[in-house]
PDB file of C-alpha atoms in Angstrom:
ATOM      1  CA  UNK B   1     109.017  22.642 -39.022  1.00 59.00           C
ATOM      2  CA  UNK B   2     110.858  20.510 -36.471  1.00 60.00           C
ATOM      3  CA  UNK B   3     109.778  16.893 -36.184  1.00 61.00           C
ATOM      4  CA  UNK B   4     109.409  16.249 -32.443  1.00 58.00           C
ATOM      5  CA  UNK B   5     109.751  12.569 -31.585  1.00 62.00           C
ATOM      6  CA  UNK B   6     106.833  10.873 -29.885  1.00 84.00           C
ATOM      7  CA  UNK B   7     107.307  10.238 -26.184  1.00 92.00           C
ATOM      8  CA  UNK B   8     107.849   6.543 -25.534  1.00 95.00           C
ATOM      9  CA  UNK B   9     107.562   4.429 -22.427  1.00 96.00           C
ATOM     10  CA  UNK B  10     111.264   3.613 -22.796  1.00 97.00           C
ATOM     11  CA  UNK B  11     112.113   7.325 -22.625  1.00 96.00           C
ATOM     12  CA  UNK B  12     110.069   7.696 -19.426  1.00 97.00           C
ATOM     13  CA  UNK B  13     111.017   4.579 -17.412  1.00 98.00           C
ATOM     14  CA  UNK B  14     113.953   3.022 -19.274  1.00 97.00           C
ATOM     15  CA  UNK B  15     114.138  -0.023 -21.514  1.00 98.00           C
ATOM     16  CA  UNK B  16     114.181  -2.684 -18.801  1.00 98.00           C
ATOM     17  CA  UNK B  17     111.205  -1.283 -16.858  1.00 98.00           C
ATOM     18  CA  UNK B  18     109.278  -0.793 -20.112  1.00 98.00           C
ATOM     19  CA  UNK B  19     109.929  -4.419 -21.093  1.00 98.00           C
ATOM     20  CA  UNK B  20     108.704  -5.580 -17.690  1.00 98.00           C
ATOM     21  CA  UNK B  21     105.567  -3.452 -17.964  1.00 98.00           C
ATOM     22  CA  UNK B  22     104.763  -4.651 -21.488  1.00 97.00           C
ATOM     23  CA  UNK B  23     105.041  -8.187 -20.118  1.00 96.00           C
ATOM     24  CA  UNK B  24     103.401  -7.784 -16.677  1.00 94.00           C
ATOM     25  CA  UNK B  25     100.371  -5.621 -17.395  1.00 95.00           C
ATOM     26  CA  UNK B  26      98.868  -7.875 -20.102  1.00 94.00           C
ATOM     27  CA  UNK B  27      99.465 -10.892 -17.844  1.00 94.00           C
ATOM     28  CA  UNK B  28      97.445  -9.338 -15.029  1.00 90.00           C
ATOM     29  CA  UNK B  29      94.911  -7.387 -17.100  1.00 91.00           C
ATOM     30  CA  UNK B  30      94.232  -9.883 -19.879  1.00 91.00           C
ATOM     31  CA  UNK B  31      93.689  -9.005 -23.525  1.00 95.00           C
ATOM     32  CA  UNK B  32      90.318  -8.168 -25.065  1.00 95.00           C
ATOM     33  CA  UNK B  33      89.866  -6.834 -28.588  1.00 98.00           C
ATOM     34  CA  UNK B  34      86.178  -6.110 -27.876  1.00 98.00           C
ATOM     35  CA  UNK B  35      85.311  -3.842 -24.935  1.00 98.00           C
ATOM     36  CA  UNK B  36      83.307  -5.559 -22.205  1.00 96.00           C
ATOM     37  CA  UNK B  37      82.590  -5.204 -18.476  1.00 94.00           C
ATOM     38  CA  UNK B  38      85.380  -6.373 -16.166  1.00 89.00           C
ATOM     39  CA  UNK B  39      84.671  -8.261 -12.894  1.00 88.00           C
ATOM     40  CA  UNK B  40      83.566  -5.035 -11.173  1.00 89.00           C
ATOM     41  CA  UNK B  41      81.462  -3.994 -14.185  1.00 93.00           C
ATOM     42  CA  UNK B  42      83.743  -1.299 -15.596  1.00 92.00           C
ATOM     43  CA  UNK B  43      83.886  -1.365 -19.400  1.00 96.00           C
ATOM     44  CA  UNK B  44      87.420  -2.327 -20.407  1.00 95.00           C
ATOM     45  CA  UNK B  45      89.257  -3.254 -23.582  1.00 97.00           C
ATOM     46  CA  UNK B  46      92.702  -4.309 -24.692  1.00 97.00           C
ATOM     47  CA  UNK B  47      94.776  -4.653 -21.491  1.00 96.00           C
ATOM     48  CA  UNK B  48      92.375  -3.317 -18.869  1.00 93.00           C
ATOM     49  CA  UNK B  49      92.062   0.062 -20.610  1.00 96.00           C
ATOM     50  CA  UNK B  50      89.032   2.051 -19.433  1.00 94.00           C
ATOM     51  CA  UNK B  51      89.767   5.456 -20.984  1.00 94.00           C
ATOM     52  CA  UNK B  52      87.340   6.445 -23.750  1.00 95.00           C
ATOM     53  CA  UNK B  53      86.082   2.865 -24.111  1.00 96.00           C
ATOM     54  CA  UNK B  54      82.478   1.913 -24.913  1.00 96.00           C
ATOM     55  CA  UNK B  55      80.846  -1.529 -24.644  1.00 96.00           C
ATOM     56  CA  UNK B  56      81.219  -3.486 -27.862  1.00 97.00           C
ATOM     57  CA  UNK B  57      83.952  -1.220 -29.244  1.00 98.00           C
ATOM     58  CA  UNK B  58      86.497  -3.185 -31.301  1.00 98.00           C
ATOM     59  CA  UNK B  59      90.261  -2.720 -31.418  1.00 98.00           C
ATOM     60  CA  UNK B  60      93.070  -4.104 -33.564  1.00 98.00           C
ATOM     61  CA  UNK B  61      96.046  -5.634 -31.713  1.00 97.00           C
ATOM     62  CA  UNK B  62      98.243  -2.720 -32.872  1.00 96.00           C
ATOM     63  CA  UNK B  63      95.750  -0.235 -31.403  1.00 96.00           C
ATOM     64  CA  UNK B  64      95.834  -2.084 -28.099  1.00 97.00           C
ATOM     65  CA  UNK B  65      99.629  -1.974 -28.001  1.00 96.00           C
ATOM     66  CA  UNK B  66      99.630   1.779 -28.715  1.00 96.00           C
ATOM     67  CA  UNK B  67      96.908   2.408 -26.118  1.00 96.00           C
ATOM     68  CA  UNK B  68      98.813   0.369 -23.530  1.00 97.00           C
ATOM     69  CA  UNK B  69     101.980   2.368 -24.107  1.00 97.00           C
ATOM     70  CA  UNK B  70     100.111   5.673 -23.847  1.00 96.00           C
ATOM     71  CA  UNK B  71      98.307   4.639 -20.643  1.00 97.00           C
ATOM     72  CA  UNK B  72     101.522   3.369 -19.049  1.00 98.00           C
ATOM     73  CA  UNK B  73     103.190   6.708 -19.787  1.00 98.00           C
ATOM     74  CA  UNK B  74     100.197   8.470 -18.216  1.00 97.00           C
ATOM     75  CA  UNK B  75     100.734   6.456 -15.025  1.00 98.00           C
ATOM     76  CA  UNK B  76     104.537   6.340 -15.034  1.00 98.00           C
ATOM     77  CA  UNK B  77     104.985  10.098 -15.047  1.00 98.00           C
ATOM     78  CA  UNK B  78     103.018  10.774 -11.824  1.00 98.00           C
ATOM     79  CA  UNK B  79     104.570   7.693 -10.183  1.00 99.00           C
ATOM     80  CA  UNK B  80     108.031   9.117 -10.852  1.00 98.00           C
ATOM     81  CA  UNK B  81     106.948  12.561  -9.696  1.00 98.00           C
ATOM     82  CA  UNK B  82     105.606  11.391  -6.327  1.00 98.00           C
ATOM     83  CA  UNK B  83     108.251   8.668  -5.796  1.00 98.00           C
ATOM     84  CA  UNK B  84     111.358  10.025  -7.551  1.00 98.00           C
ATOM     85  CA  UNK B  85     113.626   7.559  -5.763  1.00 97.00           C
ATOM     86  CA  UNK B  86     112.265   4.786  -7.998  1.00 98.00           C
ATOM     87  CA  UNK B  87     114.193   6.117 -11.010  1.00 96.00           C
ATOM     88  CA  UNK B  88     116.883   3.550 -11.756  1.00 94.00           C
ATOM     89  CA  UNK B  89     115.229   0.814  -9.678  1.00 97.00           C
ATOM     90  CA  UNK B  90     113.789  -1.186 -12.554  1.00 97.00           C
ATOM     91  CA  UNK B  91     111.768  -3.840 -10.740  1.00 96.00           C
ATOM     92  CA  UNK B  92     110.304  -1.519  -8.127  1.00 96.00           C
ATOM     93  CA  UNK B  93     109.457   1.129 -10.728  1.00 98.00           C
ATOM     94  CA  UNK B  94     107.712  -1.405 -12.954  1.00 98.00           C
ATOM     95  CA  UNK B  95     105.754  -2.747  -9.970  1.00 96.00           C
ATOM     96  CA  UNK B  96     104.755   0.771  -8.894  1.00 97.00           C
ATOM     97  CA  UNK B  97     103.601   1.763 -12.391  1.00 98.00           C
ATOM     98  CA  UNK B  98     101.648  -1.488 -12.752  1.00 96.00           C
ATOM     99  CA  UNK B  99     100.063  -0.847  -9.349  1.00 95.00           C
ATOM    100  CA  UNK B 100      99.153   2.729 -10.318  1.00 96.00           C
ATOM    101  CA  UNK B 101      97.703   1.455 -13.613  1.00 95.00           C
ATOM    102  CA  UNK B 102      95.352  -0.639 -11.498  1.00 90.00           C
ATOM    103  CA  UNK B 103      94.414   1.725  -8.655  1.00 92.00           C
ATOM    104  CA  UNK B 104      94.963   5.125 -10.300  1.00 94.00           C
ATOM    105  CA  UNK B 105      97.837   7.578 -10.121  1.00 97.00           C
ATOM    106  CA  UNK B 106      96.259   9.697  -7.385  1.00 97.00           C
ATOM    107  CA  UNK B 107      95.528   6.660  -5.242  1.00 96.00           C
ATOM    108  CA  UNK B 108      99.075   5.423  -5.754  1.00 97.00           C
ATOM    109  CA  UNK B 109     100.662   8.760  -4.836  1.00 98.00           C
ATOM    110  CA  UNK B 110      98.652   8.901  -1.601  1.00 97.00           C
ATOM    111  CA  UNK B 111      99.200   5.242  -0.782  1.00 96.00           C
ATOM    112  CA  UNK B 112     101.145   3.478   1.915  1.00 95.00           C
ATOM    113  CA  UNK B 113     103.168   1.970  -0.927  1.00 96.00           C
ATOM    114  CA  UNK B 114     104.366   5.382  -2.132  1.00 98.00           C
ATOM    115  CA  UNK B 115     105.050   6.559   1.413  1.00 98.00           C
ATOM    116  CA  UNK B 116     107.152   3.478   2.086  1.00 97.00           C
ATOM    117  CA  UNK B 117     109.092   3.810  -1.174  1.00 98.00           C
ATOM    118  CA  UNK B 118     109.828   7.437  -0.273  1.00 98.00           C
ATOM    119  CA  UNK B 119     110.996   6.343   3.181  1.00 98.00           C
ATOM    120  CA  UNK B 120     113.341   3.760   1.646  1.00 96.00           C
ATOM    121  CA  UNK B 121     111.289   0.825   2.962  1.00 97.00           C
ATOM    122  CA  UNK B 122     111.398  -1.189  -0.267  1.00 94.00           C
ATOM    123  CA  UNK B 123     110.085  -4.457   1.190  1.00 94.00           C
ATOM    124  CA  UNK B 124     107.308  -2.682   3.074  1.00 96.00           C
ATOM    125  CA  UNK B 125     106.285  -0.806  -0.066  1.00 96.00           C
ATOM    126  CA  UNK B 126     106.013  -4.026  -2.031  1.00 92.00           C
ATOM    127  CA  UNK B 127     104.082  -5.741   0.767  1.00 93.00           C
ATOM    128  CA  UNK B 128     101.630  -2.823   0.830  1.00 94.00           C
ATOM    129  CA  UNK B 129     100.660  -3.578  -2.791  1.00 92.00           C
ATOM    130  CA  UNK B 130      99.445  -7.094  -1.981  1.00 85.00           C
ATOM    131  CA  UNK B 131      95.711  -7.606  -2.094  1.00 64.00           C
ATOM    132  CA  UNK B 132      94.926  -4.299  -3.818  1.00 64.00           C
ATOM    133  CA  UNK B 133      95.107  -5.322  -7.457  1.00 52.00           C
ATOM    134  CA  UNK B 134      92.335  -7.786  -8.216  1.00 51.00           C
ATOM    135  CA  UNK B 135      89.215  -5.749  -9.002  1.00 52.00           C
ATOM    136  CA  UNK B 136      87.289  -6.865  -5.948  1.00 47.00           C
ATOM    137  CA  UNK B 137      88.430 -10.477  -6.072  1.00 41.00           C
ATOM    138  CA  UNK B 138      90.740 -11.831  -3.429  1.00 36.00           C
ATOM    139  CA  UNK B 139      94.061 -13.253  -4.458  1.00 34.00           C
TER     140      UNK B 139
END
């Protein structure tokens, strides 16, 4: 039997973008070892993770790290599929994946941000992300 290596965030987005994401997402999403409602009343745990999470559910820090990596892969792959020009653009790719983590991959791929990245309007794409990442709060 062949031992197939686990897919890693580094293998999907590169080491630099992965490092940025592991730094940025917890900063914006916070860190909760016990699942609770977020500001818009969606049950979240760890670093804003909502997938298969129930109120009061407890997680170890290692579980949160593994869940974060898995979720980031789940968002990075569609981001790269709908905006392939981001490959090799570390900062923009990390920002796009972080944005998709917040709004959803489908919303990202249909967004003004994605359209602008695909058109080569890097500044416009980044500007289009402003104000869409705070769970109903302004800022």
